[in-house]
Amino acid sequence: MLTQMAVENNYVAAIADQMKDLIEVTDAKGVALVMEGQFEVYGLTPDEDDVQRLAAWMDGMPDLQVFASRHLAKHIEWAKAFSEVASGFLAIRISYIRHGYIMWFRPEVVRTVHWAGEPKKLDHADNGLGPRQSFETWKELVRGRSNPWTEMEIESATDFRGAIMTIGLKRAEEAVQVGEERFLQLTNALPHPVWTSDDEGQLTYVNQKWLDQGLGERGRWYEEDRLVLEDKDRTEDLWKAAVSSGTSFELEVRFLPRSEPVGRWNLVRAIPYLRSDGIRAGWAGTCTDLTDRRQRETTIRMTEKLALTGRMTSVIAHEINNPLEAIINLLYLLGGRIKNDEVARGYIGSAEAELQRISGITKQTLRWSKKSVQKAEYGAVTELFRDVLQLFAGKIRNRQVLVTIECEEDIRFYGTIGQLSQVMANLLSNAIQAVEVGGQIWLGATSDAEATQIIVRDNGSGMSKETLRNLFQPFYSTKGDLGNGLGLYISHEIVERHGGSITVESELDVGTKVRVSLPTYSSGYE
């Protein structure tokens, strides 16, 4: 039997298949195999309910490994009900975790005992025995007892238990190895970092994905160097609260991947796992990257917001255009009445030109979702600079900003002059706001066979890495209520439509340098 059990993966099933042989281990009349509330019986045994009750009775004595009695009713009052089939009871425990037992049964053996005199009379006799009484024979039937279990039979059952426990231990070790291998393969196949820890948060296991993220395999998981500093304190507080209450843990935090300078949002989940006795053994956790999903959600919201802004822009452009044309007509009429004052006529001409530019911007550039109907043409970079400087002359004078033009007069660019004027106006406005009173701004340009480079440089406050990353995102602004976050976004769109690019270099407390690159030839413009 033991040989058969040793070669089978399921040794309990091997026992169940050999119930006929199992009964002979102790020379019993009936045998029952009980495991996790299920049982197999062979021979003369109590009914199902009684076998279950006997198993529960054994459960109540966890220190009992082997039990033998020829008079079971002496130990269990309710065993009298089945004493005819199971007055003798020999049981061994074969599994603590699965509540497994093998039980052997022997039926009641009715015997006749011959006494020298009636026992009751002998026990209560006041007088000594007389000659006739001393030879009087009394017969009595003795019930509820089986043939006794011999020392060899009990030892056989005990040795059998030891062999089963050895086989069970080997199978348990094999199961642990298989389980560990399965766990490793499963966790390493997952696309998410997986870890386990104790109540202190000390890591006890991490999968390969966790290591690939550049995260450590020792120490407290929430004290990771790659966990963003602002998230550490709140993570530790919530973790300790979850451990104290024994409830699952869930929090969104940022980890810094090895290859990326920006923290990626992760949803960290951890649940406690328990031993068989219900005591908490540790925590199993996962990290799910939310960054891409957040970006998709942000893009959707941004698209909706831009669509709404586009519709509002169309309405504003329509409403503003009519009064602008009226002002232009009024200036034309005013110019006709002032013929001899050349200075005044010059101011009127400048005002008309600016109003025409504003009208063009209102009609075309702000409606960035549609292609421009303005014609592209060649223009001088220095003229572009002078026009924009004239627009901000008052602000430059009030802030005592020194603006220096660093380029040759013959450098030209190709594109829609009205739209590129708006780009330059936006860049110069940002530079003026960035510098301190008395600061400096440099406007420069270079040109070669491939591209014209227009450069706006300042010695202002500079920008952080976070600001640089979001600089061209719509509605992103560091100006609070003074900005709508669309200026650089629209400028970026305009330059890209010209086949060019905008690059920004900045350092805190040093300054910012913006480079607009435009194709030299018209073939680069759509």
Coordinates of C-alpha atoms in Angstrom, one line a residue:
M1 CA 0.0 0.0 0.0
L2 CA 2.8 2.4 0.9
T3 CA 4.6 1.7 -2.3
Q4 CA 1.5 2.4 -4.3
M5 CA 0.9 5.6 -2.3
A6 CA 4.5 6.7 -2.9
V7 CA 4.3 6.6 -6.6
E8 CA 0.9 8.3 -6.9
N9 CA 0.7 12.1 -7.1
N10 CA -2.5 12.0 -5.0
Y11 CA -1.6 9.7 -2.1
V12 CA -5.1 10.2 -0.5
A13 CA -6.7 8.9 -3.7
A14 CA -4.3 5.9 -3.6
I15 CA -5.5 5.1 0.0
A16 CA -9.1 5.4 -1.1
D17 CA -8.5 2.9 -3.9
Q18 CA -7.2 0.3 -1.4
M19 CA -9.8 0.4 1.3
K20 CA -10.1 -3.4 1.2
D21 CA -6.4 -3.7 2.0
L22 CA -6.5 -0.8 4.5
I23 CA -8.9 -2.7 6.7
E24 CA -6.2 -5.4 7.3
V25 CA -3.7 -2.9 8.8
T26 CA -5.4 -3.5 12.2
D27 CA -7.5 -6.6 11.5
A28 CA -10.7 -4.5 11.8
K29 CA -14.2 -5.2 10.4
G30 CA -14.7 -1.8 9.0
V31 CA -12.6 1.3 8.0
A32 CA -13.3 4.9 7.1
L33 CA -11.0 7.5 5.4
V34 CA -12.0 11.1 6.2
M35 CA -10.5 14.1 4.5
E36 CA -11.9 17.7 4.5
G37 CA -15.4 16.4 5.4
Q38 CA -15.4 13.8 2.6
F39 CA -15.0 10.1 3.3
E40 CA -14.7 6.6 1.9
V41 CA -15.9 3.6 3.9
Y42 CA -15.4 -0.1 3.6
G43 CA -16.8 -3.0 5.7
L44 CA -18.9 -2.7 8.8
T45 CA -19.0 1.0 9.8
P46 CA -21.3 3.5 11.4
D47 CA -23.5 5.6 9.1
E48 CA -22.4 8.8 7.4
D49 CA -23.6 11.2 10.1
D50 CA -21.9 9.2 12.9
V51 CA -18.6 9.1 11.0
Q52 CA -18.8 12.9 10.6
R53 CA -19.4 13.3 14.3
L54 CA -16.4 11.1 15.1
A55 CA -14.2 13.3 12.9
A56 CA -15.5 16.4 14.6
W57 CA -14.7 14.8 18.0
M58 CA -11.2 14.2 16.8
D59 CA -10.9 17.8 15.6
G60 CA -11.7 18.9 19.2
M61 CA -8.5 17.1 20.4
P62 CA -5.7 18.5 18.1
D63 CA -2.9 17.0 20.2
L64 CA -4.3 13.5 19.8
Q65 CA -2.5 11.6 17.0
V66 CA -3.6 8.0 17.8
F67 CA -6.7 6.9 19.7
A68 CA -7.6 3.3 20.6
S69 CA -10.5 1.9 22.6
R70 CA -12.5 -1.3 22.8
H71 CA -15.3 0.5 24.7
L72 CA -16.0 3.7 22.7
A73 CA -19.2 4.5 24.6
K74 CA -17.1 4.9 27.7
H75 CA -15.5 8.0 26.1
I76 CA -18.4 9.2 24.0
E77 CA -21.9 8.8 25.4
W78 CA -23.6 9.0 22.0
A79 CA -21.5 6.2 20.6
K80 CA -23.8 3.7 22.3
A81 CA -26.2 4.2 19.4
F82 CA -23.8 2.3 17.1
S83 CA -22.0 0.1 19.5
E84 CA -23.1 -3.0 17.7
V85 CA -20.9 -2.1 14.7
A86 CA -18.3 0.1 16.4
S87 CA -17.7 -0.6 20.0
G88 CA -14.0 -0.8 19.1
F89 CA -12.5 2.3 17.7
L90 CA -8.9 2.9 16.5
A91 CA -8.1 6.2 14.7
I92 CA -5.0 8.0 13.4
R93 CA -4.7 11.6 12.4
I94 CA -3.1 11.9 8.9
S95 CA -3.5 15.7 8.2
Y96 CA -4.0 18.6 10.5
I97 CA -4.7 21.2 7.8
R98 CA -7.1 19.0 5.8
H99 CA -8.7 17.4 8.9
G100 CA -7.8 13.9 7.7
Y101 CA -8.3 10.7 9.6
I102 CA -8.3 6.9 9.2
M103 CA -10.7 5.1 11.5
W104 CA -11.0 1.4 12.1
F105 CA -14.0 -0.2 13.7
R106 CA -14.7 -3.4 15.5
P107 CA -18.2 -4.6 16.4
E108 CA -19.5 -5.3 19.8
V109 CA -18.7 -8.8 21.2
V110 CA -21.5 -10.1 23.6
R111 CA -20.0 -12.2 26.3
T112 CA -21.4 -14.2 29.2
V113 CA -19.5 -13.7 32.5
H114 CA -19.9 -16.4 35.2
W115 CA -19.6 -15.0 38.7
A116 CA -19.2 -17.0 42.0
G117 CA -22.3 -15.7 43.6
E118 CA -24.5 -12.8 42.4
P119 CA -22.2 -9.7 42.2
K120 CA -24.8 -7.3 43.6
K121 CA -25.4 -9.6 46.6
L122 CA -21.8 -10.0 47.2
D123 CA -21.2 -6.2 47.2
H124 CA -24.0 -5.5 49.7
A125 CA -24.0 -8.6 51.9
D126 CA -24.0 -7.9 55.5
N127 CA -23.2 -11.4 56.5
G128 CA -20.3 -13.7 55.4
L129 CA -20.8 -16.3 52.8
G130 CA -22.4 -19.6 53.7
P131 CA -21.3 -22.9 52.2
R132 CA -24.2 -22.9 49.7
Q133 CA -23.7 -19.3 48.7
S134 CA -20.0 -19.6 48.0
F135 CA -20.6 -22.1 45.2
E136 CA -23.6 -20.4 43.7
T137 CA -22.9 -19.3 40.1
W138 CA -24.4 -16.0 38.6
K139 CA -24.4 -15.4 34.8
E140 CA -24.3 -11.9 33.3
L141 CA -24.2 -10.6 29.7
V142 CA -21.6 -7.9 29.0
R143 CA -22.2 -5.5 26.0
G144 CA -20.6 -2.4 24.4
R145 CA -17.2 -3.9 24.1
S146 CA -15.2 -5.3 21.2
N147 CA -12.3 -7.6 21.1
P148 CA -9.3 -5.6 22.4
W149 CA -6.8 -3.9 20.1
T150 CA -3.5 -5.7 20.5
E151 CA -0.3 -3.8 21.1
M152 CA 0.9 -5.0 17.7
E153 CA -2.2 -3.7 16.0
I154 CA -1.9 -0.3 17.6
E155 CA 1.8 -0.2 16.7
S156 CA 0.9 -1.1 13.1
A157 CA -1.6 1.8 12.9
T158 CA 1.0 4.1 14.4
D159 CA 3.7 3.1 12.0
F160 CA 1.3 3.4 9.1
R161 CA 0.5 6.9 10.2
G162 CA 4.2 7.8 10.3
A163 CA 4.6 6.5 6.8
I164 CA 1.6 8.5 5.5
M165 CA 2.8 11.7 7.2
T166 CA 6.2 11.2 5.6
I167 CA 4.6 10.8 2.2
G168 CA 2.3 13.7 2.9
L169 CA 5.3 15.9 3.9
K170 CA 7.1 15.0 0.7
R171 CA 4.1 15.8 -1.4
A172 CA 3.7 19.1 0.5
E173 CA 7.3 20.0 -0.2
E174 CA 6.7 19.2 -3.9
A175 CA 3.5 21.2 -3.9
V176 CA 5.3 24.2 -2.4
Q177 CA 8.0 24.0 -5.0
V178 CA 5.5 23.7 -7.8
G179 CA 3.5 26.5 -6.2
E180 CA 6.5 28.7 -5.9
E181 CA 7.5 28.1 -9.5
R182 CA 4.0 28.7 -10.7
F183 CA 3.9 31.9 -8.6
L184 CA 7.2 33.1 -10.1
Q185 CA 6.1 32.4 -13.6
L186 CA 2.7 34.0 -13.1
T187 CA 4.0 37.2 -11.5
N188 CA 6.9 37.6 -14.0
A189 CA 4.5 37.1 -16.9
L190 CA 2.3 40.0 -15.6
P191 CA 2.8 43.4 -17.3
H192 CA 2.8 45.1 -13.8
P193 CA 5.2 45.2 -10.9
V194 CA 4.3 42.8 -8.2
W195 CA 5.6 42.6 -4.6
T196 CA 5.0 41.1 -1.2
S197 CA 5.9 42.6 2.1
D198 CA 5.4 42.2 5.9
D199 CA 3.4 44.5 8.1
E200 CA 6.4 46.9 8.3
G201 CA 6.4 47.3 4.5
Q202 CA 9.7 45.4 4.2
L203 CA 9.8 43.7 0.8
T204 CA 9.9 39.9 0.8
Y205 CA 9.5 39.4 -2.9
V206 CA 9.5 41.5 -6.1
N207 CA 8.9 40.3 -9.7
Q208 CA 11.1 41.1 -12.7
K209 CA 8.9 44.0 -13.8
W210 CA 9.5 45.7 -10.5
L211 CA 13.2 45.4 -11.0
D212 CA 13.0 46.6 -14.6
Q213 CA 11.5 49.8 -13.3
G214 CA 14.7 50.4 -11.4
L215 CA 13.0 49.8 -8.0
G216 CA 14.9 48.0 -5.2
E217 CA 14.3 44.5 -3.9
R218 CA 14.9 45.3 -0.2
G219 CA 13.7 47.8 2.3
R220 CA 10.3 49.3 2.8
W221 CA 8.4 49.6 -0.5
Y222 CA 7.1 53.0 0.3
E223 CA 10.6 54.3 1.1
E224 CA 11.8 53.7 -2.4
D225 CA 14.2 56.3 -3.7
R226 CA 12.2 56.4 -6.9
L227 CA 9.0 57.2 -5.2
V228 CA 8.4 61.0 -5.7
L229 CA 9.2 62.8 -2.5
E230 CA 5.9 64.6 -2.1
D231 CA 4.1 61.2 -2.2
K232 CA 6.2 59.4 0.5
D233 CA 4.6 60.9 3.7
R234 CA 1.0 60.4 2.7
T235 CA 1.9 56.9 1.4
E236 CA 3.4 55.9 4.7
D237 CA 0.5 57.3 6.7
L238 CA -2.1 55.4 4.7
W239 CA -0.1 52.2 4.7
K240 CA 0.2 52.2 8.5
A241 CA -3.6 52.8 8.7
A242 CA -4.3 49.9 6.4
V243 CA -2.0 47.6 8.4
S244 CA -3.6 48.7 11.7
S245 CA -7.1 47.9 10.4
G246 CA -6.2 44.9 8.3
T247 CA -8.0 46.3 5.3
S248 CA -6.8 46.5 1.7
F249 CA -4.6 49.4 0.6
E250 CA -5.1 51.5 -2.5
L251 CA -3.4 54.8 -3.5
E252 CA -2.2 56.6 -6.6
V253 CA 1.5 57.6 -6.3
R254 CA 4.3 58.6 -8.7
F255 CA 7.4 56.5 -9.3
L256 CA 10.4 57.7 -11.2
P257 CA 11.4 55.1 -13.9
R258 CA 15.1 54.7 -14.5
S259 CA 14.9 56.0 -18.1
E260 CA 12.5 58.9 -17.5
P261 CA 13.0 62.2 -15.6
V262 CA 9.3 62.5 -14.9
G263 CA 7.3 60.5 -12.3
R264 CA 4.8 58.1 -13.7
W265 CA 1.5 57.7 -11.9
N266 CA 0.8 54.3 -10.5
L267 CA -2.2 52.8 -8.8
V268 CA -0.7 50.8 -5.9
R269 CA -3.0 48.1 -4.5
A270 CA -2.2 45.7 -1.6
I271 CA -4.2 43.1 0.1
P272 CA -3.4 41.0 3.2
Y273 CA -3.0 37.2 2.9
L274 CA -3.6 34.9 5.8
R275 CA -2.3 31.6 7.1
S276 CA -4.6 28.6 7.6
D277 CA -5.2 29.7 11.3
G278 CA -6.4 33.1 10.1
I279 CA -3.3 35.0 11.2
R280 CA -2.0 37.6 8.7
A281 CA 1.1 36.3 7.0
G282 CA 1.9 39.4 4.9
W283 CA 0.7 41.6 2.0
A284 CA 0.6 41.1 -1.7
G285 CA 0.8 44.3 -3.9
T286 CA 0.6 45.4 -7.5
C287 CA 1.4 48.6 -9.3
T288 CA -0.6 49.6 -12.3
D289 CA 0.7 52.4 -14.5
L290 CA -1.9 55.1 -15.0
T291 CA 0.1 57.6 -16.9
D292 CA -0.9 56.6 -20.4
R293 CA -4.6 56.4 -19.3
R294 CA -4.4 59.8 -17.6
Q295 CA -2.8 61.3 -20.7
R296 CA -5.6 59.8 -22.9
E297 CA -8.2 61.3 -20.5
T298 CA -6.4 64.6 -20.5
T299 CA -6.2 64.6 -24.3
I300 CA -10.0 63.9 -24.5
R301 CA -10.7 66.7 -22.1
M302 CA -8.3 69.0 -24.0
T303 CA -9.9 68.2 -27.3
E304 CA -13.3 69.0 -26.0
K305 CA -12.1 72.2 -24.4
L306 CA -10.3 73.2 -27.7
A307 CA -13.4 72.5 -29.7
L308 CA -15.5 74.7 -27.3
T309 CA -12.8 77.4 -27.5
G310 CA -12.8 77.2 -31.3
R311 CA -16.5 77.8 -31.4
M312 CA -16.2 80.7 -29.0
T313 CA -13.3 82.2 -31.0
S314 CA -15.5 82.1 -34.2
V315 CA -18.2 84.0 -32.4
I316 CA -15.7 86.5 -30.9
A317 CA -14.0 87.0 -34.3
H318 CA -17.3 87.7 -36.0
E319 CA -18.4 90.2 -33.3
I320 CA -15.1 92.0 -33.1
N321 CA -14.6 92.3 -36.9
N322 CA -17.5 94.6 -37.5
P323 CA -16.4 97.3 -35.0
L324 CA -12.8 97.0 -36.2
E325 CA -13.9 97.8 -39.7
A326 CA -15.9 100.7 -38.5
I327 CA -12.9 102.1 -36.6
I328 CA -10.8 101.7 -39.8
N329 CA -13.4 103.6 -41.8
L330 CA -13.5 106.4 -39.2
L331 CA -9.7 106.7 -39.3
Y332 CA -9.8 106.9 -43.1
L333 CA -12.4 109.7 -42.9
L334 CA -10.3 111.5 -40.2
G335 CA -7.2 111.3 -42.4
G336 CA -9.1 113.0 -45.1
R337 CA -9.9 115.9 -42.8
I338 CA -6.3 116.3 -41.6
K339 CA -4.3 116.9 -44.8
N340 CA -1.7 119.3 -43.6
D341 CA -0.6 117.7 -40.4
E342 CA 1.9 115.0 -41.5
V343 CA 2.6 113.8 -37.9
A344 CA -1.1 113.2 -37.2
R345 CA -1.5 111.5 -40.6
G346 CA 1.5 109.3 -39.7
Y347 CA -0.2 108.3 -36.4
I348 CA -3.4 107.6 -38.3
G349 CA -1.6 105.4 -40.8
S350 CA 0.1 103.4 -38.0
A351 CA -3.2 103.0 -36.3
E352 CA -4.9 101.8 -39.5
A353 CA -2.0 99.3 -40.1
E354 CA -2.3 97.9 -36.6
L355 CA -6.1 97.6 -36.9
Q356 CA -5.7 95.8 -40.2
R357 CA -3.3 93.4 -38.5
I358 CA -5.6 92.8 -35.6
S359 CA -8.5 92.3 -38.0
G360 CA -6.5 89.7 -39.9
I361 CA -5.5 87.9 -36.7
T362 CA -9.1 87.9 -35.5
K363 CA -10.3 86.5 -38.7
Q364 CA -7.6 84.0 -39.4
T365 CA -5.0 83.2 -36.8
L366 CA -7.2 82.7 -33.8
R367 CA -9.2 80.2 -35.9
W368 CA -6.2 77.8 -35.8
S369 CA -8.3 74.8 -36.5
K370 CA -8.7 75.9 -40.1
K371 CA -6.1 76.5 -42.7
S372 CA -5.2 80.0 -43.3
V373 CA -6.5 81.8 -46.4
Q374 CA -3.8 84.5 -46.1
K375 CA -1.1 84.3 -48.7
A376 CA 2.5 83.5 -47.8
E377 CA 5.1 86.0 -48.9
Y378 CA 8.7 87.0 -48.2
G379 CA 9.4 89.5 -45.4
A380 CA 12.3 91.1 -43.7
V381 CA 13.1 89.9 -40.1
T382 CA 14.2 93.4 -39.0
E383 CA 10.8 94.8 -40.1
L384 CA 9.0 92.0 -38.2
F385 CA 11.0 93.0 -35.1
R386 CA 10.3 96.7 -35.5
D387 CA 6.6 96.2 -35.9
V388 CA 6.3 94.1 -32.8
L389 CA 8.5 96.5 -30.8
Q390 CA 6.3 99.4 -31.8
L391 CA 3.3 97.4 -30.5
F392 CA 4.9 96.9 -27.1
A393 CA 6.7 100.2 -27.0
G394 CA 4.7 101.5 -24.0
K395 CA 5.2 98.4 -21.9
I396 CA 9.0 98.3 -22.7
R397 CA 9.4 101.9 -21.7
N398 CA 7.4 101.5 -18.5
R399 CA 9.5 98.5 -17.4
Q400 CA 12.8 100.1 -18.6
V401 CA 13.7 97.0 -20.6
L402 CA 16.6 97.2 -22.9
V403 CA 15.8 95.4 -26.2
T404 CA 18.7 94.8 -28.6
I405 CA 18.3 93.7 -32.3
E406 CA 21.2 91.4 -33.3
C407 CA 20.7 90.5 -37.0
E408 CA 21.6 91.8 -40.5
E409 CA 19.0 93.9 -42.4
D410 CA 18.9 91.5 -45.4
I411 CA 17.8 88.4 -43.5
R412 CA 14.4 87.3 -44.8
F413 CA 11.8 84.7 -44.0
Y414 CA 8.9 83.2 -45.9
G415 CA 5.4 82.8 -44.5
T416 CA 2.1 84.5 -43.6
I417 CA 3.4 87.7 -42.1
G418 CA 0.3 88.4 -40.1
Q419 CA 0.5 85.0 -38.3
L420 CA 4.2 85.1 -37.8
S421 CA 3.8 88.6 -36.4
Q422 CA 1.5 87.1 -33.8
V423 CA 4.1 84.5 -33.0
M424 CA 6.7 87.2 -32.4
A425 CA 4.3 89.3 -30.4
N426 CA 3.6 86.4 -28.1
L427 CA 7.3 85.6 -27.7
L428 CA 8.2 89.2 -26.9
S429 CA 5.3 89.6 -24.5
N430 CA 6.5 86.5 -22.6
A431 CA 10.0 87.8 -22.5
I432 CA 8.9 91.2 -21.2
Q433 CA 7.0 89.6 -18.4
A434 CA 9.9 87.3 -17.5
V435 CA 12.5 90.0 -17.0
E436 CA 12.9 92.2 -14.0
V437 CA 12.5 96.0 -14.3
G438 CA 15.6 97.1 -16.2
G439 CA 16.2 93.6 -17.7
Q440 CA 17.4 92.8 -21.2
I441 CA 16.0 91.1 -24.3
W442 CA 17.8 90.2 -27.4
L443 CA 16.2 89.7 -30.8
G444 CA 18.3 87.9 -33.4
A445 CA 18.2 86.0 -36.6
T446 CA 20.4 83.8 -38.8
S447 CA 19.8 82.3 -42.2
D448 CA 21.3 79.6 -44.4
A449 CA 20.2 77.5 -47.4
E450 CA 17.9 75.4 -45.3
A451 CA 16.2 77.6 -42.7
T452 CA 15.9 81.0 -41.1
Q453 CA 16.4 81.0 -37.4
I454 CA 14.6 83.7 -35.4
I455 CA 15.8 83.9 -31.8
V456 CA 14.3 85.7 -28.8
R457 CA 16.5 85.7 -25.7
D458 CA 16.1 87.2 -22.2
N459 CA 17.9 87.3 -18.8
G460 CA 14.6 86.8 -16.9
S461 CA 13.6 84.3 -14.2
G462 CA 13.8 81.2 -16.5
M463 CA 11.6 78.2 -16.3
S464 CA 11.6 74.9 -14.4
K465 CA 11.8 71.5 -16.0
E466 CA 8.1 71.0 -15.2
T467 CA 7.1 74.2 -17.0
L468 CA 9.3 73.3 -20.0
R469 CA 7.6 69.9 -20.4
N470 CA 4.1 71.5 -20.5
L471 CA 5.1 74.7 -22.3
F472 CA 3.1 74.1 -25.5
Q473 CA 0.2 72.3 -23.9
P474 CA -3.1 74.2 -24.4
F475 CA -4.5 76.0 -21.4
Y476 CA -1.2 75.6 -19.5
S477 CA -0.2 78.9 -17.9
T478 CA 2.1 80.1 -15.1
K479 CA 0.5 83.6 -15.2
G480 CA -2.5 82.7 -13.1
D481 CA -5.5 84.8 -14.1
L482 CA -3.4 86.9 -16.4
G483 CA -2.9 84.1 -19.0
N484 CA -5.2 81.7 -20.8
G485 CA -2.5 79.2 -21.8
L486 CA -3.2 79.4 -25.5
G487 CA -0.5 81.9 -26.7
L488 CA 2.4 79.4 -27.1
Y489 CA 0.1 76.6 -28.1
I490 CA -1.2 78.8 -31.0
S491 CA 2.3 79.9 -31.9
H492 CA 3.5 76.4 -32.0
E493 CA 0.6 75.5 -34.3
I494 CA 1.3 78.4 -36.6
V495 CA 5.1 77.6 -36.9
E496 CA 4.3 73.9 -37.5
R497 CA 1.9 74.9 -40.3
H498 CA 4.8 76.8 -41.9
G499 CA 6.8 73.6 -41.8
G500 CA 9.0 74.9 -39.0
S501 CA 9.7 74.3 -35.3
I502 CA 10.0 76.0 -32.0
T503 CA 12.6 75.0 -29.4
V504 CA 13.1 76.5 -25.9
E505 CA 16.1 76.5 -23.7
S506 CA 15.8 77.8 -20.2
E507 CA 17.5 77.8 -16.8
L508 CA 16.0 79.2 -13.5
D509 CA 17.4 82.6 -12.5
V510 CA 19.5 82.7 -15.8
G511 CA 17.0 83.3 -18.6
T512 CA 15.3 81.8 -21.6
K513 CA 16.2 81.3 -25.3
V514 CA 13.4 80.6 -27.8
R515 CA 14.4 79.6 -31.4
V516 CA 11.9 79.7 -34.2
S517 CA 13.1 77.8 -37.3
L518 CA 11.4 78.4 -40.6
P519 CA 12.2 76.8 -44.0
T520 CA 14.0 79.1 -46.3
Y521 CA 12.1 78.1 -49.4
S522 CA 8.3 78.3 -49.9
S523 CA 8.1 74.6 -50.6
G524 CA 8.2 74.1 -46.8
Y525 CA 5.0 75.9 -46.2
E526 CA 1.5 74.4 -46.7

